Short mmCIF file of C-alpha atoms in Angstrom, two decimals:
data_model
loop_
_atom_site.label_atom_id
_atom_site.label_comp_id
_atom_site.label_asym_id
_atom_site.label_seq_id
_atom_site.Cartn_x
_atom_site.Cartn_y
_atom_site.Cartn_z
CA MET A 318 -24.76 9.36 -26.30
CA GLU A 319 -26.51 6.37 -24.75
CA LYS A 320 -24.59 5.10 -21.71
CA LEU A 321 -25.36 1.41 -21.61
CA TYR A 322 -23.42 0.84 -18.37
CA TYR A 323 -26.14 2.83 -16.59
CA LEU A 324 -28.92 0.75 -18.17
CA ASP A 325 -27.26 -2.59 -17.37
CA SER A 326 -23.94 -2.90 -15.54
CA HIS A 327 -23.48 -6.45 -16.84
CA ILE A 328 -23.54 -5.70 -20.60
CA ARG A 329 -20.33 -7.13 -22.03
CA ARG A 330 -20.91 -6.80 -25.81
CA PHE A 331 -22.78 -4.21 -27.84
CA THR A 332 -22.95 -2.64 -31.30
CA ALA A 333 -22.63 1.07 -31.96
CA THR A 334 -22.06 3.63 -34.71
CA VAL A 335 -18.81 5.61 -34.89
CA LEU A 336 -19.66 9.33 -34.69
CA GLU A 337 -16.14 10.74 -34.62
CA CYS A 338 -12.54 9.54 -34.80
CA ARG A 339 -9.60 11.88 -34.24
CA ALA A 340 -5.86 11.50 -33.82
CA ALA A 341 -4.46 11.76 -30.28
CA GLY A 342 -0.68 11.48 -30.55
CA LYS A 343 0.14 7.93 -31.61
CA GLU A 344 -3.38 6.78 -30.72
CA TRP A 345 -6.96 7.65 -31.65
CA GLU A 346 -9.99 8.94 -29.80
CA VAL A 347 -13.33 7.50 -30.87
CA ALA A 348 -16.85 8.72 -30.00
CA LEU A 349 -19.88 6.43 -30.45
CA ASP A 350 -23.63 6.87 -30.37
CA ARG A 351 -23.80 4.35 -27.50
CA THR A 352 -21.28 2.54 -25.30
CA ALA A 353 -20.94 0.00 -22.51
CA PHE A 354 -17.36 1.14 -21.78
CA PHE A 355 -17.38 2.88 -18.39
CA PRO A 356 -15.17 5.99 -18.19
CA GLU A 357 -13.11 6.50 -15.06
CA GLY A 358 -15.17 7.89 -12.17
CA GLY A 359 -16.43 7.30 -8.64
CA GLY A 360 -13.03 5.89 -7.69
CA GLN A 361 -13.26 3.13 -10.30
CA LYS A 362 -10.86 2.96 -13.25
CA SER A 363 -12.06 3.04 -16.83
CA ASP A 364 -12.83 -0.04 -18.88
CA ALA A 365 -10.62 -1.44 -21.61
CA GLY A 366 -11.40 -4.00 -24.29
CA VAL A 367 -11.95 -4.27 -28.04
CA LEU A 368 -13.95 -2.05 -30.42
CA GLY A 369 -14.33 -2.92 -34.08
CA GLY A 370 -11.25 -5.16 -33.90
CA VAL A 371 -8.94 -2.52 -32.36
CA ARG A 372 -7.85 -2.27 -28.75
CA VAL A 373 -9.58 0.19 -26.42
CA LEU A 374 -6.87 1.26 -23.98
CA GLU A 375 -9.00 3.46 -21.71
CA THR A 376 -12.10 5.68 -21.76
CA ARG A 377 -12.69 9.21 -20.50
CA GLU A 378 -15.82 11.34 -20.36
CA ARG A 379 -15.57 14.99 -21.40
CA GLU A 380 -18.60 17.27 -21.69
CA GLY A 381 -20.95 14.30 -21.67
CA VAL A 382 -19.11 12.38 -24.40
CA VAL A 383 -17.27 9.13 -23.65
CA TRP A 384 -14.06 9.07 -25.67
CA HIS A 385 -12.50 5.68 -26.37
CA ARG A 386 -8.70 5.84 -26.69
CA CYS A 387 -7.84 3.21 -29.30
CA ASP A 388 -4.61 1.89 -30.78
CA ALA A 389 -5.93 2.25 -34.37
CA PRO A 390 -8.52 4.43 -36.16
CA LEU A 391 -12.13 3.47 -36.95
CA GLY A 392 -14.24 4.78 -39.85
CA VAL A 393 -16.86 7.45 -39.09
CA GLY A 394 -20.33 6.05 -39.77
CA GLU A 395 -19.10 2.49 -39.39
CA THR A 396 -21.11 0.04 -37.25
CA VAL A 397 -18.75 -1.65 -34.82
CA GLU A 398 -19.00 -4.32 -32.15
CA GLY A 399 -17.55 -3.55 -28.73
CA GLU A 400 -16.52 -5.98 -26.02
CA ILE A 401 -15.24 -4.86 -22.61
CA ASP A 402 -12.59 -6.69 -20.62
CA TRP A 403 -15.23 -8.39 -18.46
CA GLU A 404 -12.97 -10.18 -15.99
CA THR A 405 -11.34 -6.89 -14.97
CA ARG A 406 -14.65 -4.99 -14.89
CA PHE A 407 -16.34 -7.69 -12.80
CA SER A 408 -13.46 -7.78 -10.29
CA ARG A 409 -13.56 -3.98 -9.95
CA MET A 410 -17.33 -4.02 -9.44
CA GLN A 411 -16.96 -6.68 -6.75
CA LEU A 412 -14.45 -4.50 -4.93
CA HIS A 413 -16.39 -1.25 -5.38
CA SER A 414 -19.75 -2.78 -4.46
CA GLY A 415 -18.10 -4.36 -1.42
CA GLU A 416 -16.69 -0.98 -0.40
CA HIS A 417 -20.21 0.48 -0.40
CA ILE A 418 -21.31 -2.28 1.96
CA VAL A 419 -18.40 -1.71 4.37
CA SER A 420 -18.74 2.09 4.32
CA GLY A 421 -22.51 1.95 4.72
CA ILE A 422 -22.33 -0.36 7.74
CA ALA A 423 -19.56 1.71 9.39
CA TYR A 424 -21.74 4.80 8.93
CA SER A 425 -24.91 3.22 10.30
CA LEU A 426 -23.20 1.58 13.30
CA TRP A 427 -20.75 4.26 14.42
CA GLY A 428 -21.41 7.34 12.29
CA CYS A 429 -18.12 6.94 10.39
CA GLU A 430 -17.84 9.18 7.36
CA ASN A 431 -15.79 7.83 4.48
CA VAL A 432 -13.43 10.76 3.85
CA GLY A 433 -11.01 8.98 1.53
CA PHE A 434 -11.28 6.12 -0.95
CA HIS A 435 -8.79 4.63 -3.39
CA MET A 436 -9.12 1.49 -5.51
CA SER A 437 -6.16 -0.45 -6.85
CA GLU A 438 -6.56 -3.55 -8.98
CA ASP A 439 -6.67 -5.90 -5.98
CA SER A 440 -7.64 -3.84 -2.92
CA ALA A 441 -9.37 -0.70 -1.72
CA THR A 442 -8.20 1.82 0.88
CA LEU A 443 -10.93 3.38 3.03
CA ASP A 444 -10.32 6.34 5.34
CA PHE A 445 -12.91 6.92 8.08
CA ASP A 446 -13.08 10.03 10.23
CA LYS A 447 -13.45 8.08 13.49
CA GLU A 448 -11.23 5.56 15.22
CA LEU A 449 -12.43 1.98 15.55
CA SER A 450 -11.25 -0.71 17.93
CA MET A 451 -10.03 -4.02 16.52
CA GLU A 452 -13.22 -5.57 17.91
CA GLN A 453 -15.29 -3.07 15.92
CA VAL A 454 -13.26 -3.78 12.78
CA ALA A 455 -13.94 -7.51 13.23
CA GLU A 456 -17.66 -6.79 13.69
CA LEU A 457 -17.64 -4.60 10.59
CA GLU A 458 -16.12 -7.40 8.52
CA ARG A 459 -18.61 -9.95 9.89
CA ARG A 460 -21.64 -7.73 9.22
CA ALA A 461 -20.40 -6.87 5.73
CA ASN A 462 -20.23 -10.57 4.85
CA GLU A 463 -23.67 -11.13 6.34
CA ALA A 464 -24.94 -8.50 3.90
CA VAL A 465 -23.24 -10.44 1.08
CA TRP A 466 -24.85 -13.71 2.18
CA ALA A 467 -28.27 -12.02 2.30
CA ASP A 468 -27.99 -11.54 -1.49
CA LEU A 469 -29.68 -8.13 -1.40
CA PRO A 470 -30.37 -6.20 -4.63
CA TYR A 471 -28.44 -3.10 -5.67
CA ARG A 472 -30.59 -0.28 -7.01
CA ALA A 473 -29.12 2.59 -9.04
CA TRP A 474 -31.16 5.57 -10.28
CA PHE A 475 -31.21 9.31 -10.85
CA PRO A 476 -33.77 10.77 -8.41
CA SER A 477 -35.58 14.00 -9.21
CA PRO A 478 -34.26 17.16 -7.50
CA GLU A 479 -37.23 17.02 -5.12
CA GLU A 480 -36.60 13.37 -4.24
CA LEU A 481 -32.89 14.05 -3.78
CA ALA A 482 -33.50 17.00 -1.46
CA ALA A 483 -35.62 14.84 0.83
CA MET A 484 -33.24 11.88 0.76
CA GLU A 485 -30.42 10.96 3.17
CA TYR A 486 -27.40 9.55 1.38
CA ARG A 487 -23.62 9.39 1.72
CA SER A 488 -21.44 11.68 -0.40
CA LYS A 489 -17.85 12.82 0.03
CA LYS A 490 -18.51 16.19 -1.62
CA GLU A 491 -21.35 18.53 -2.46
CA LEU A 492 -22.80 17.59 -5.83
CA LYS A 493 -24.47 19.69 -8.52
CA GLY A 494 -26.70 18.65 -11.40
CA GLU A 495 -27.94 15.10 -11.81
CA VAL A 496 -26.92 12.81 -8.96
CA ARG A 497 -26.92 9.04 -9.34
CA ILE A 498 -27.77 7.08 -6.20
CA VAL A 499 -26.69 3.50 -5.55
CA GLU A 500 -28.57 1.74 -2.77
CA VAL A 501 -28.56 -1.56 -0.94
CA GLU A 502 -31.69 -1.34 1.15
CA GLY A 503 -30.97 -1.39 4.87
CA VAL A 504 -27.21 -1.33 4.24
CA ASP A 505 -26.15 1.76 2.28
CA ARG A 506 -27.31 4.61 0.10
CA CYS A 507 -24.55 6.58 -1.61
CA ALA A 508 -23.99 8.96 -4.52
CA CYS A 509 -21.90 7.11 -7.11
CA CYS A 510 -21.47 7.16 -10.89
CA ALA A 511 -19.82 3.73 -11.25
CA PRO A 512 -21.43 0.45 -12.32
CA HIS A 513 -22.25 -1.98 -9.52
CA MET A 514 -23.41 -5.55 -9.02
CA TYR A 515 -26.98 -6.73 -9.47
CA ARG A 516 -27.00 -8.25 -5.99
CA THR A 517 -24.69 -8.35 -2.95
CA GLY A 518 -24.19 -12.10 -3.39
CA GLU A 519 -22.06 -11.39 -6.46
CA VAL A 520 -19.51 -9.65 -4.24
CA GLY A 521 -18.55 -13.13 -3.05
CA MET A 522 -16.65 -12.31 0.13
CA ILE A 523 -15.24 -9.28 1.92
CA ARG A 524 -11.98 -9.28 3.86
CA ILE A 525 -10.51 -6.40 5.86
CA THR A 526 -6.81 -7.17 5.64
CA ASP A 527 -5.37 -4.21 7.54
CA ALA A 528 -6.60 -1.53 9.94
CA ALA A 529 -4.64 1.31 11.52
CA ARG A 530 -5.23 4.72 13.08
CA HIS A 531 -4.84 7.47 10.50
CA ARG A 532 -5.13 11.26 10.96
CA GLY A 533 -7.49 11.00 13.89
CA GLY A 534 -9.59 8.35 12.20
CA MET A 535 -9.12 4.87 10.77
CA ARG A 536 -7.59 3.54 7.56
CA LEU A 537 -8.81 0.14 6.38
CA ILE A 538 -7.49 -2.01 3.54
CA MET A 539 -10.12 -4.34 2.13
CA ARG A 540 -10.46 -6.92 -0.60
CA ALA A 541 -13.57 -8.42 -2.12
CA GLY A 542 -14.63 -11.12 -4.55
CA ARG A 543 -11.94 -12.63 -6.73
CA CYS A 544 -9.21 -10.53 -5.11
CA ALA A 545 -10.23 -11.72 -1.63
CA LEU A 546 -10.36 -15.35 -2.77
CA GLU A 547 -6.94 -15.19 -4.44
CA GLU A 548 -5.40 -13.68 -1.31
CA ALA A 549 -7.04 -16.33 0.89
CA ILE A 550 -5.58 -19.04 -1.38
CA ARG A 551 -2.09 -17.46 -1.17
CA GLN A 552 -2.29 -17.20 2.59
CA GLY A 553 -3.52 -20.79 2.84
CA LYS A 554 -0.49 -21.98 0.87
CA ASP A 555 1.81 -19.91 3.07
CA MET A 556 0.27 -21.36 6.23
CA SER A 557 0.64 -24.90 4.87
CA ALA A 558 4.30 -24.23 4.10
CA LEU A 559 4.88 -22.81 7.61
CA SER A 560 3.08 -25.80 9.09
CA ALA A 561 5.53 -28.09 7.32
CA LEU A 562 8.54 -25.98 8.39
CA PHE A 563 7.51 -25.98 12.05
CA SER A 564 6.23 -29.59 11.92
CA VAL A 565 2.98 -28.59 13.64
CA PRO A 566 -0.67 -28.48 12.50
CA VAL A 567 -1.82 -25.18 10.94
CA PRO A 568 -3.70 -24.03 14.08
CA GLN A 569 -0.44 -24.29 16.06
CA VAL A 570 1.75 -22.32 13.62
CA ARG A 571 1.33 -19.01 15.46
CA GLY A 572 2.35 -20.54 18.80
CA ALA A 573 5.38 -22.19 17.18
CA ALA A 574 6.42 -18.90 15.57
CA GLU A 575 6.08 -17.00 18.86
CA LYS A 576 8.16 -19.63 20.64
CA LEU A 577 10.87 -19.44 17.96
CA LYS A 578 10.86 -15.62 18.14
CA ALA A 579 11.37 -15.71 21.91
CA GLU A 580 14.22 -18.21 21.54
CA LEU A 581 15.89 -16.06 18.89
CA GLU A 582 15.60 -12.95 21.04
CA ASN A 583 17.19 -14.76 23.98
CA THR A 584 19.97 -16.08 21.74
CA ARG A 585 20.53 -12.62 20.26
CA ALA A 586 20.73 -11.07 23.75
CA LEU A 587 23.33 -13.68 24.81
CA LEU A 588 25.37 -13.07 21.66
CA ASN A 589 25.24 -9.30 22.17
CA ARG A 590 26.44 -9.62 25.76
CA SER A 591 29.21 -11.97 24.68
CA GLU A 592 30.24 -9.67 21.83
CA LYS A 593 30.27 -6.59 24.06
CA LEU A 594 32.40 -8.40 26.65
CA ARG A 595 34.85 -9.58 23.97
CA MET A 596 35.19 -6.07 22.55
CA GLU A 597 35.63 -4.57 26.00
CA GLN A 598 38.35 -7.08 26.89
CA GLN A 599 40.04 -6.49 23.54
CA ALA A 600 40.13 -2.74 24.17
CA ALA A 601 41.39 -3.24 27.74
CA ALA A 602 44.39 -5.13 26.38
CA LEU A 603 45.48 -2.23 24.14
CA ALA A 604 48.63 -0.34 25.04
CA PRO A 605 48.13 3.42 25.60
CA THR A 606 49.27 5.73 22.80
CA GLU A 607 49.37 9.45 22.06
CA GLY A 608 47.95 8.73 18.62
CA ASN A 609 44.74 7.05 17.46
CA LEU A 610 43.43 3.52 17.92
CA TRP A 611 41.03 1.65 15.67
CA ILE A 612 39.54 -1.76 15.02
CA PHE A 613 37.81 -3.46 12.06
CA GLU A 614 35.20 -6.19 12.54
CA GLU A 615 32.94 -8.00 10.09
CA THR A 616 29.75 -8.36 12.11
CA ALA A 617 30.05 -6.31 15.31
CA GLY A 618 26.89 -4.43 16.29
CA ARG A 619 26.70 -0.79 17.29
CA ASP A 620 26.40 -1.65 20.99
CA ALA A 621 29.61 -3.70 20.87
CA MET A 622 31.44 -0.96 18.95
CA ARG A 623 30.36 1.61 21.52
CA GLU A 624 31.59 -0.73 24.29
CA TRP A 625 34.98 -0.95 22.60
CA CYS A 626 35.19 2.83 22.24
CA ASN A 627 34.21 3.40 25.88
CA ALA A 628 37.12 1.18 26.95
CA ALA A 629 39.63 2.44 24.37
CA VAL A 630 38.95 6.17 24.62
CA LYS A 631 41.05 6.50 27.79
CA LYS A 632 44.13 5.12 26.02
CA CYS A 633 44.36 7.33 22.95
CA ARG A 634 43.52 10.64 21.30
CA LEU A 635 40.81 9.20 19.03
CA CYS A 636 39.38 5.68 18.92
CA ALA A 637 37.29 4.29 16.05
CA ALA A 638 35.45 0.99 15.55
CA PHE A 639 34.33 -0.17 12.09
CA SER A 640 32.06 -3.08 11.23
CA GLY A 641 31.29 -4.46 7.76
CA ARG A 642 33.43 -4.57 4.64
CA ASP A 643 35.01 -2.23 2.10
CA GLY A 644 32.41 0.20 0.83
CA GLU A 645 29.81 -0.78 3.46
CA TRP A 646 31.13 0.21 6.89
CA GLN A 647 29.26 1.21 10.04
CA TYR A 648 31.40 3.23 12.44
CA VAL A 649 31.57 4.58 15.98
CA MET A 650 34.20 7.10 17.10
CA ALA A 651 35.03 8.66 20.47
CA SER A 652 37.62 11.05 21.93
CA GLY A 653 38.38 12.34 25.38
CA SER A 654 40.23 15.43 24.12
CA MET A 655 38.62 16.47 20.81
CA ASP A 656 35.19 17.90 20.06
CA LEU A 657 34.05 15.31 17.53
CA LYS A 658 30.72 17.05 16.99
CA LYS A 659 32.60 19.95 15.37
CA MET A 660 34.87 17.59 13.44
CA ALA A 661 32.18 15.26 12.12
CA ASN A 662 31.96 16.94 8.71
CA THR A 663 35.75 16.75 8.22
CA ILE A 664 35.86 13.11 9.26
CA ASN A 665 32.91 12.12 7.05
CA ALA A 666 34.40 13.92 4.06
CA ALA A 667 37.62 11.97 4.46
CA ILE A 668 36.02 8.53 4.73
CA HIS A 669 33.08 9.15 2.35
CA GLY A 670 30.59 8.86 5.17
CA HIS A 671 27.66 10.49 6.88
CA GLY A 672 26.74 10.57 10.54
CA GLY A 673 27.19 12.59 13.68
CA GLY A 674 26.63 12.81 17.40
CA LYS A 675 27.93 14.61 20.47
CA ASP A 676 30.30 12.76 22.80
CA MET A 677 30.47 9.93 20.28
CA ILE A 678 29.82 10.15 16.56
CA GLN A 679 28.45 7.25 14.58
CA GLY A 680 27.30 6.63 11.05
CA SER A 681 28.29 4.79 7.89
CA CYS A 682 30.91 5.24 5.18
CA THR A 683 31.96 3.81 1.82
CA ALA A 684 35.76 4.21 1.96
CA THR A 685 38.10 1.22 1.74
CA ARG A 686 39.89 -0.05 4.84
CA ALA A 687 43.19 1.22 3.43
CA GLU A 688 41.74 4.73 2.94
CA ILE A 689 40.33 4.75 6.48
CA GLU A 690 43.57 3.56 8.08
CA LYS A 691 45.60 6.16 6.18
CA PHE A 692 43.25 8.88 7.40
CA LEU A 693 43.40 7.70 11.03
CA GLU A 694 47.19 7.48 10.92
CA GLU A 695 47.45 11.12 9.82
CA PHE A 696 44.48 12.66 11.68
CA HIS A 697 45.36 14.77 14.71
CA GLY A 698 42.21 16.90 15.03
#
């Protein structure tokens, strides 16, 4: 079988002869004498498209044969025209070729080995075995785009065993048999079976959108080409909308958001203190009883409920504070005479809840207010 995607990664249309067609469940598997449809490999998903007027859903290589999974059969011996879904293929090549640039530069600058790689339709996840500072991540992104602007050629070939043995190249695993090398001179040389760009300029742009420590190394999320452009457009629209909401120019949006966050935190702290004081005063006004005391609130926070229980626990056998509505309650309970830790399972079973604790128990429950009040009226520990 002639693999046209190795001869020219930019072939979109081709003609071929059908060598075999066999049923595969509700679909059909077709083998050709030549194909430009890339089977899944190297982290890149398989191509889809049209072959002889029927849809090619995916392609897989088995024992050197690329099988095209189609939604209808094709006649053996028939000459058919194939056309790959070029927009999807091109976007994937942009992302994959961009990943080689990023990984190659990280390796050459800091000795980072790429120990994990996953491509989705709009981003790639790269796992490096060494941690990088945010300054290094920024430098990596800048240098990767400089390699794009330099419009360097990609070279892909199968070196002889002797050439391969003398060559330094990146590979995540030990390889046997023929090894295909993809190289951008001065940037990266890596073992890879996937189709790539002609030149780095086709990658368009590279953006590292997230970076975090991961298993002793670094996990990066990157986008390239069309995916990077589309995200930049979305973010630009979001920033323009925020600019309008805050009534400030785009460069001042971050400062306006930080100011608003600080104001909200101060307001929330004041409300919490006010709520806790109200709950404490409410509990202080309760008359002592040998039974149980409880309260229902719509929006009280856990801190306020704990404050109420701390004040009420001295006046009763069991005190309980609930916040929310029927079927969606948060609760806090306390007792000065009962071991609630041991009783938590019994209490939760009665109010359809889950939670626990030691001196106080807290959690959530789905019982109605009427069910909870009936339980508290009858519960004596």
